[in-house]
XYZ file of C-alpha atoms in Angstrom:
398
model
C -97.792 -66.017 -23.241
C -94.969 -65.540 -25.761
C -92.929 -63.551 -23.216
C -93.463 -66.361 -20.690
C -91.908 -68.967 -22.999
C -89.048 -66.619 -23.887
C -88.378 -66.130 -20.173
C -88.432 -69.884 -19.552
C -86.029 -70.453 -22.459
C -83.595 -67.859 -21.138
C -83.825 -69.411 -17.660
C -82.903 -72.889 -18.856
C -80.185 -71.497 -21.135
C -78.617 -69.764 -18.121
C -78.713 -73.044 -16.191
C -76.848 -74.797 -19.018
C -74.252 -72.030 -19.218
C -73.650 -72.288 -15.473
C -73.280 -76.076 -15.690
C -70.802 -75.989 -18.598
C -67.071 -75.733 -17.981
C -65.981 -74.764 -21.516
C -62.336 -73.800 -21.129
C -59.316 -73.679 -18.819
C -60.520 -72.536 -15.361
C -64.182 -72.589 -16.282
C -66.875 -70.371 -17.812
C -65.357 -67.091 -16.608
C -61.727 -68.170 -16.893
C -61.189 -67.522 -13.188
C -61.773 -70.933 -11.624
C -65.346 -70.258 -10.480
C -68.727 -71.718 -11.326
C -71.904 -70.787 -9.417
C -73.031 -74.408 -9.785
C -72.593 -76.343 -6.562
C -71.345 -79.931 -6.793
C -72.808 -82.646 -4.534
C -72.087 -81.950 -0.852
C -70.253 -85.234 -0.346
C -67.834 -86.406 -3.030
C -66.226 -89.816 -3.276
C -64.210 -91.830 -5.747
C -66.460 -94.790 -4.870
C -69.877 -93.113 -4.993
C -72.753 -94.603 -6.947
C -72.404 -91.883 -9.596
C -68.592 -91.816 -9.567
C -66.465 -93.520 -12.192
C -62.946 -93.953 -13.513
C -62.018 -94.616 -17.131
C -58.623 -95.267 -18.714
C -56.910 -92.872 -21.114
C -54.765 -93.762 -24.142
C -51.926 -91.404 -23.226
C -50.538 -88.751 -20.927
C -51.799 -85.226 -20.428
C -51.738 -82.151 -18.241
C -54.736 -80.704 -20.060
C -57.908 -80.281 -18.048
C -61.265 -81.817 -18.974
C -63.950 -79.468 -20.251
C -67.686 -80.075 -19.819
C -70.360 -79.261 -22.391
C -73.845 -80.389 -21.327
C -73.574 -84.178 -20.822
C -70.174 -84.671 -22.484
C -66.591 -84.479 -21.234
C -63.843 -83.569 -23.714
C -60.144 -84.174 -23.157
C -56.820 -84.466 -24.974
C -53.887 -86.866 -24.567
C -50.588 -87.689 -26.278
C -48.944 -91.082 -26.682
C -46.071 -92.934 -28.299
C -42.342 -92.976 -27.554
C -41.988 -89.427 -28.901
C -45.556 -88.355 -28.066
C -46.336 -87.831 -31.724
C -49.802 -89.391 -31.400
C -52.350 -86.713 -30.532
C -55.718 -87.765 -29.135
C -58.977 -85.828 -28.781
C -61.597 -87.747 -26.789
C -65.230 -87.440 -25.732
C -66.891 -89.215 -22.793
C -70.415 -89.527 -21.427
C -70.510 -87.597 -18.142
C -72.962 -89.995 -16.515
C -70.971 -93.228 -16.834
C -67.566 -92.409 -18.356
C -68.244 -94.308 -21.582
C -65.959 -93.207 -24.404
C -68.184 -91.725 -27.102
C -65.501 -91.096 -29.707
C -61.770 -90.646 -30.194
C -59.861 -88.853 -32.937
C -56.161 -89.469 -33.514
C -53.721 -87.174 -35.296
C -49.975 -87.013 -35.898
C -47.910 -84.115 -34.596
C -46.371 -81.894 -37.268
C -44.107 -79.877 -34.946
C -41.604 -80.543 -32.182
C -42.688 -82.847 -29.362
C -39.693 -82.379 -27.047
C -40.912 -81.656 -23.504
C -39.657 -81.647 -19.942
C -40.348 -85.021 -18.325
C -42.927 -83.497 -15.988
C -45.059 -82.194 -18.828
C -46.123 -83.586 -22.209
C -47.482 -82.617 -25.622
C -51.118 -82.652 -24.382
C -50.686 -79.826 -21.884
C -53.174 -77.271 -23.250
C -56.827 -77.411 -22.208
C -59.434 -77.351 -24.996
C -61.977 -74.571 -25.511
C -65.553 -74.776 -26.773
C -68.317 -72.328 -27.677
C -70.966 -75.068 -27.638
C -70.620 -75.692 -31.370
C -66.949 -76.507 -31.932
C -63.914 -77.696 -30.004
C -60.474 -76.103 -30.310
C -57.590 -78.398 -29.380
C -54.074 -76.991 -29.130
C -50.972 -79.147 -28.547
C -47.374 -78.380 -27.578
C -46.381 -79.388 -31.132
C -48.222 -76.206 -32.234
C -50.906 -78.234 -33.959
C -54.403 -76.766 -33.659
C -57.531 -78.800 -34.482
C -61.131 -77.665 -34.787
C -63.795 -80.371 -34.438
C -67.516 -80.307 -33.896
C -68.939 -81.877 -30.749
C -69.503 -85.160 -32.588
C -65.797 -85.427 -33.428
C -65.949 -84.386 -37.079
C -62.859 -82.463 -38.168
C -63.602 -78.930 -39.383
C -60.019 -77.818 -39.998
C -56.460 -78.099 -38.707
C -53.421 -75.844 -38.596
C -49.808 -76.958 -38.212
C -48.346 -73.607 -37.176
C -44.784 -74.958 -37.325
C -45.002 -75.231 -41.139
C -45.014 -71.437 -41.423
C -43.018 -70.738 -38.262
C -40.468 -73.537 -37.693
C -38.994 -71.896 -34.565
C -42.250 -71.941 -32.577
C -40.992 -74.119 -29.724
C -39.091 -74.173 -26.466
C -37.052 -76.948 -24.896
C -39.508 -77.559 -22.034
C -42.744 -77.755 -24.016
C -45.661 -75.382 -24.593
C -48.844 -75.288 -22.524
C -50.903 -72.130 -23.179
C -54.589 -72.984 -23.528
C -56.722 -71.550 -26.368
C -59.601 -69.154 -25.929
C -62.740 -68.658 -28.060
C -64.110 -65.140 -28.343
C -65.916 -63.242 -31.115
C -65.798 -66.077 -33.659
C -62.057 -66.561 -33.261
C -59.690 -68.936 -31.493
C -56.990 -67.012 -29.633
C -53.743 -69.008 -29.696
C -50.595 -68.080 -27.739
C -47.353 -69.707 -28.939
C -44.773 -67.619 -27.127
C -41.184 -68.785 -26.730
C -37.500 -67.833 -26.883
C -37.300 -67.661 -30.699
C -40.297 -66.735 -32.884
C -42.906 -65.567 -30.410
C -46.468 -64.883 -31.599
C -50.108 -64.844 -30.677
C -52.724 -65.643 -33.329
C -56.441 -65.266 -33.879
C -57.729 -68.082 -36.094
C -61.157 -68.015 -37.734
C -63.522 -70.604 -36.262
C -65.057 -71.154 -39.693
C -61.946 -72.210 -41.634
C -58.828 -71.769 -39.472
C -57.449 -68.870 -41.478
C -55.333 -66.283 -39.686
C -57.383 -63.217 -38.720
C -54.420 -61.511 -37.094
C -50.949 -62.305 -35.853
C -49.006 -60.359 -33.235
C -45.329 -60.502 -32.454
C -44.906 -61.052 -28.742
C -42.021 -60.718 -26.257
C -39.416 -63.426 -26.722
C -39.210 -65.784 -23.759
C -40.724 -69.092 -22.727
C -44.279 -68.412 -21.608
C -46.826 -70.915 -20.309
C -49.630 -68.506 -19.414
C -53.019 -68.577 -21.146
C -55.021 -65.683 -22.628
C -58.020 -64.426 -20.651
C -61.296 -62.718 -21.555
C -62.098 -59.446 -19.793
C -65.574 -57.944 -19.940
C -69.015 -59.417 -20.616
C -70.687 -61.078 -23.595
C -70.533 -58.785 -26.615
C -68.085 -56.404 -24.921
C -65.045 -58.617 -24.485
C -61.388 -57.794 -24.747
C -58.517 -60.273 -24.534
C -55.596 -60.152 -22.123
C -52.232 -61.551 -23.286
C -49.728 -62.072 -20.477
C -45.942 -62.369 -20.772
C -42.799 -61.696 -18.741
C -43.200 -58.006 -19.659
C -46.734 -57.666 -18.265
C -50.279 -57.772 -19.658
C -51.546 -56.261 -22.907
C -55.261 -55.890 -23.716
C -56.212 -56.386 -27.351
C -59.346 -56.132 -29.428
C -60.310 -59.731 -30.322
C -61.506 -58.897 -33.841
C -58.378 -57.049 -34.954
C -55.603 -57.659 -32.423
C -55.322 -53.897 -31.901
C -53.581 -52.939 -28.643
C -55.978 -51.172 -26.283
C -53.749 -50.731 -23.249
C -50.665 -52.256 -21.653
C -49.492 -52.962 -18.118
C -45.693 -53.095 -18.385
C -44.371 -53.816 -14.884
C -43.659 -57.499 -15.574
C -45.687 -60.633 -14.869
C -45.302 -64.349 -14.173
C -44.844 -66.785 -17.055
C -46.650 -69.771 -15.472
C -49.753 -68.690 -13.455
C -52.232 -66.686 -15.541
C -54.221 -63.564 -14.695
C -57.834 -63.661 -13.511
C -60.844 -61.462 -14.226
C -63.388 -60.309 -11.659
C -66.953 -59.122 -12.321
C -66.049 -55.833 -10.585
C -64.040 -55.049 -13.769
C -60.836 -55.809 -11.906
C -58.032 -57.804 -13.507
C -55.682 -59.601 -11.105
C -52.187 -60.075 -12.532
C -49.475 -62.360 -11.060
C -47.010 -59.460 -10.937
C -44.927 -58.499 -7.894
C -47.189 -60.843 -5.945
C -50.638 -59.895 -7.233
C -51.319 -56.538 -8.873
C -54.932 -55.401 -9.333
C -56.060 -53.010 -12.076
C -59.478 -51.373 -12.149
C -60.897 -50.985 -15.665
C -63.445 -48.325 -16.589
C -66.800 -49.102 -18.208
C -65.320 -48.986 -21.712
C -62.572 -51.469 -20.742
C -60.190 -49.172 -22.660
C -58.590 -47.554 -19.626
C -57.345 -48.789 -16.255
C -56.258 -47.382 -12.911
C -53.774 -49.033 -10.583
C -55.783 -50.416 -7.639
C -53.436 -52.279 -5.304
C -50.427 -54.598 -5.066
C -49.690 -57.301 -2.470
C -46.459 -59.320 -2.604
C -47.757 -61.746 0.045
C -50.222 -63.080 -2.538
C -47.633 -64.354 -5.004
C -49.010 -67.572 -6.599
C -46.943 -70.666 -7.184
C -47.720 -72.712 -10.293
C -51.504 -72.447 -10.102
C -53.492 -69.433 -11.304
C -55.724 -67.376 -8.965
C -59.422 -68.124 -8.499
C -62.095 -65.466 -7.900
C -65.513 -65.722 -6.239
C -67.904 -63.067 -4.905
C -65.287 -60.358 -4.474
C -62.677 -62.703 -3.006
C -59.356 -63.837 -4.464
C -57.855 -67.272 -3.747
C -54.166 -67.997 -4.293
C -51.897 -70.971 -3.467
C -48.209 -70.127 -3.045
C -45.084 -72.278 -3.374
C -45.161 -73.008 0.372
C -48.569 -74.730 -0.033
C -50.492 -71.972 1.725
C -53.953 -71.026 0.448
C -54.723 -67.317 0.943
C -58.062 -65.528 0.634
C -58.039 -61.761 0.031
C -60.370 -58.955 -1.006
C -60.473 -58.325 -4.750
C -61.032 -54.594 -4.134
C -58.336 -53.966 -1.523
C -55.924 -56.920 -1.510
C -56.371 -57.243 2.258
C -55.820 -60.861 3.330
C -58.812 -62.368 5.155
C -57.355 -65.745 6.071
C -54.643 -68.255 5.247
C -54.743 -72.047 5.376
C -51.910 -74.541 4.982
C -52.752 -77.395 2.637
C -50.919 -80.565 1.660
C -48.716 -80.258 -1.416
C -46.915 -80.057 -3.671
C -49.555 -78.456 -5.876
C -49.323 -77.767 -9.621
C -53.025 -77.320 -10.430
C -55.112 -74.178 -9.935
C -57.817 -73.968 -7.259
C -61.396 -74.131 -8.548
C -64.655 -73.220 -6.842
C -68.160 -74.619 -7.240
C -70.753 -72.721 -5.223
C -69.443 -72.574 -1.647
C -66.678 -75.155 -1.992
C -63.089 -74.791 -3.157
C -61.357 -77.856 -4.637
C -57.606 -78.305 -4.822
C -55.555 -81.309 -6.000
C -51.994 -82.087 -4.985
C -49.511 -83.678 -7.376
C -49.904 -86.977 -5.486
C -53.643 -87.086 -6.220
C -55.032 -85.761 -2.929
C -58.250 -83.777 -3.404
C -58.757 -81.255 -0.603
C -62.183 -79.616 -0.200
C -62.636 -76.344 1.693
C -66.054 -75.002 2.734
C -65.960 -71.271 1.998
C -69.217 -70.565 3.829
C -67.436 -70.911 7.179
C -65.910 -67.878 8.925
C -62.668 -69.784 9.432
C -62.554 -72.191 6.467
C -60.944 -75.565 6.993
C -60.481 -78.719 4.928
C -63.823 -80.476 5.438
C -63.183 -83.508 3.241
C -60.379 -85.124 1.287
C -60.168 -87.858 -1.347
C -56.985 -89.796 -2.106
C -56.697 -90.938 -5.730
C -53.068 -92.162 -5.477
C -52.205 -90.965 -8.990
C -50.148 -88.072 -10.301
C -52.444 -85.120 -10.967
C -51.070 -81.934 -12.500
C -54.205 -80.661 -14.253
C -56.866 -78.258 -12.997
C -60.233 -80.009 -12.404
C -63.610 -79.097 -13.903
C -66.625 -78.336 -11.689
C -70.141 -79.467 -12.526
C -73.427 -80.020 -10.623
C -72.853 -83.755 -11.193
C -69.442 -83.698 -9.514
C -65.766 -82.959 -10.130
C -63.929 -84.170 -13.254
C -60.156 -84.559 -13.077
C -57.506 -86.474 -15.025
C -54.235 -88.161 -14.181
C -51.633 -89.514 -16.598
C -53.613 -92.733 -16.938
C -57.271 -92.066 -16.137
C -60.192 -89.663 -16.129
C -62.187 -89.514 -12.871
C -65.629 -88.355 -11.927
C -65.937 -87.697 -8.188
C -69.566 -87.617 -7.156
C -72.007 -88.921 -4.554
């Protein structure tokens, strides 16, 4: 009987993990969740809602059980930093915490200070802003600690704004603050915000986000820059291996369950890691799969990439062979995301395009026009799709 209850507990825990969208590009950091959203989505559905936001943001919403967490920045110089929580069922604001930026808030007009997506391990929230302020809160909004990284490193900035999203792994928050001057990546302790390790990184503006490679308990972290991708041990920052043939500085790499890492380099370059994750072999390279602004998505051995010409391509993760291509309406800044059998993609004008991946020749089966500027990557959940504009947070459901 005891084993029965243990099995039931594990089953429901796995359901919760599948439903959560805890970081940029979801639970696996590759834009995919096995949880299918409702078949028909609408901005006007009975379960859909729209709620106003106190400021701008390119950051994506994250979903933890029945709560949505999001950041925003406001004020003439965007020095007001907001961390917000909403009820996923009705969009009611549960709490809001406001802070003042301690670092530079200068950004390109297309972006803003709230450009980094939060990360959560189910116990805490890590919020990173372009001002290089990092906040740790619990899920009720209580502040655990904060770090103003500019106090110790005043040159941590670039003229266009920062946007790397944090990552939580092994009791640490992995923070990339890479730029033309002082360029670093940090691991900060989740318990008190102290620096566990700090690595000098290649100088150059870099908007990519760190990724986790491996499985629970056997994770390594990938740090991407213009020089390529370096794998580090999350507990110590020790370099494990390096791919040094260059990489993009906007779209991030993606991890596949086949132990393949897909790097936006010379199009897409695929590396096959061994079981220890400490060694890799070159697998393939395809320059026709070069992503635009958005990062690749991965599902069931397939890779999905949107290029600068607004063409969505599907290719094999193992071979790089292109299965099909589909022109979509752009321009597109966000990354494609997948829930179950459906791929969701938002244009900058607020057009949501939904592609059914179960078809042999996938086509756009449904679209939703929100008529607002959308630059963020949406979050997928069994309840629906959560996406933000400069002014509002939306739930698209049935």
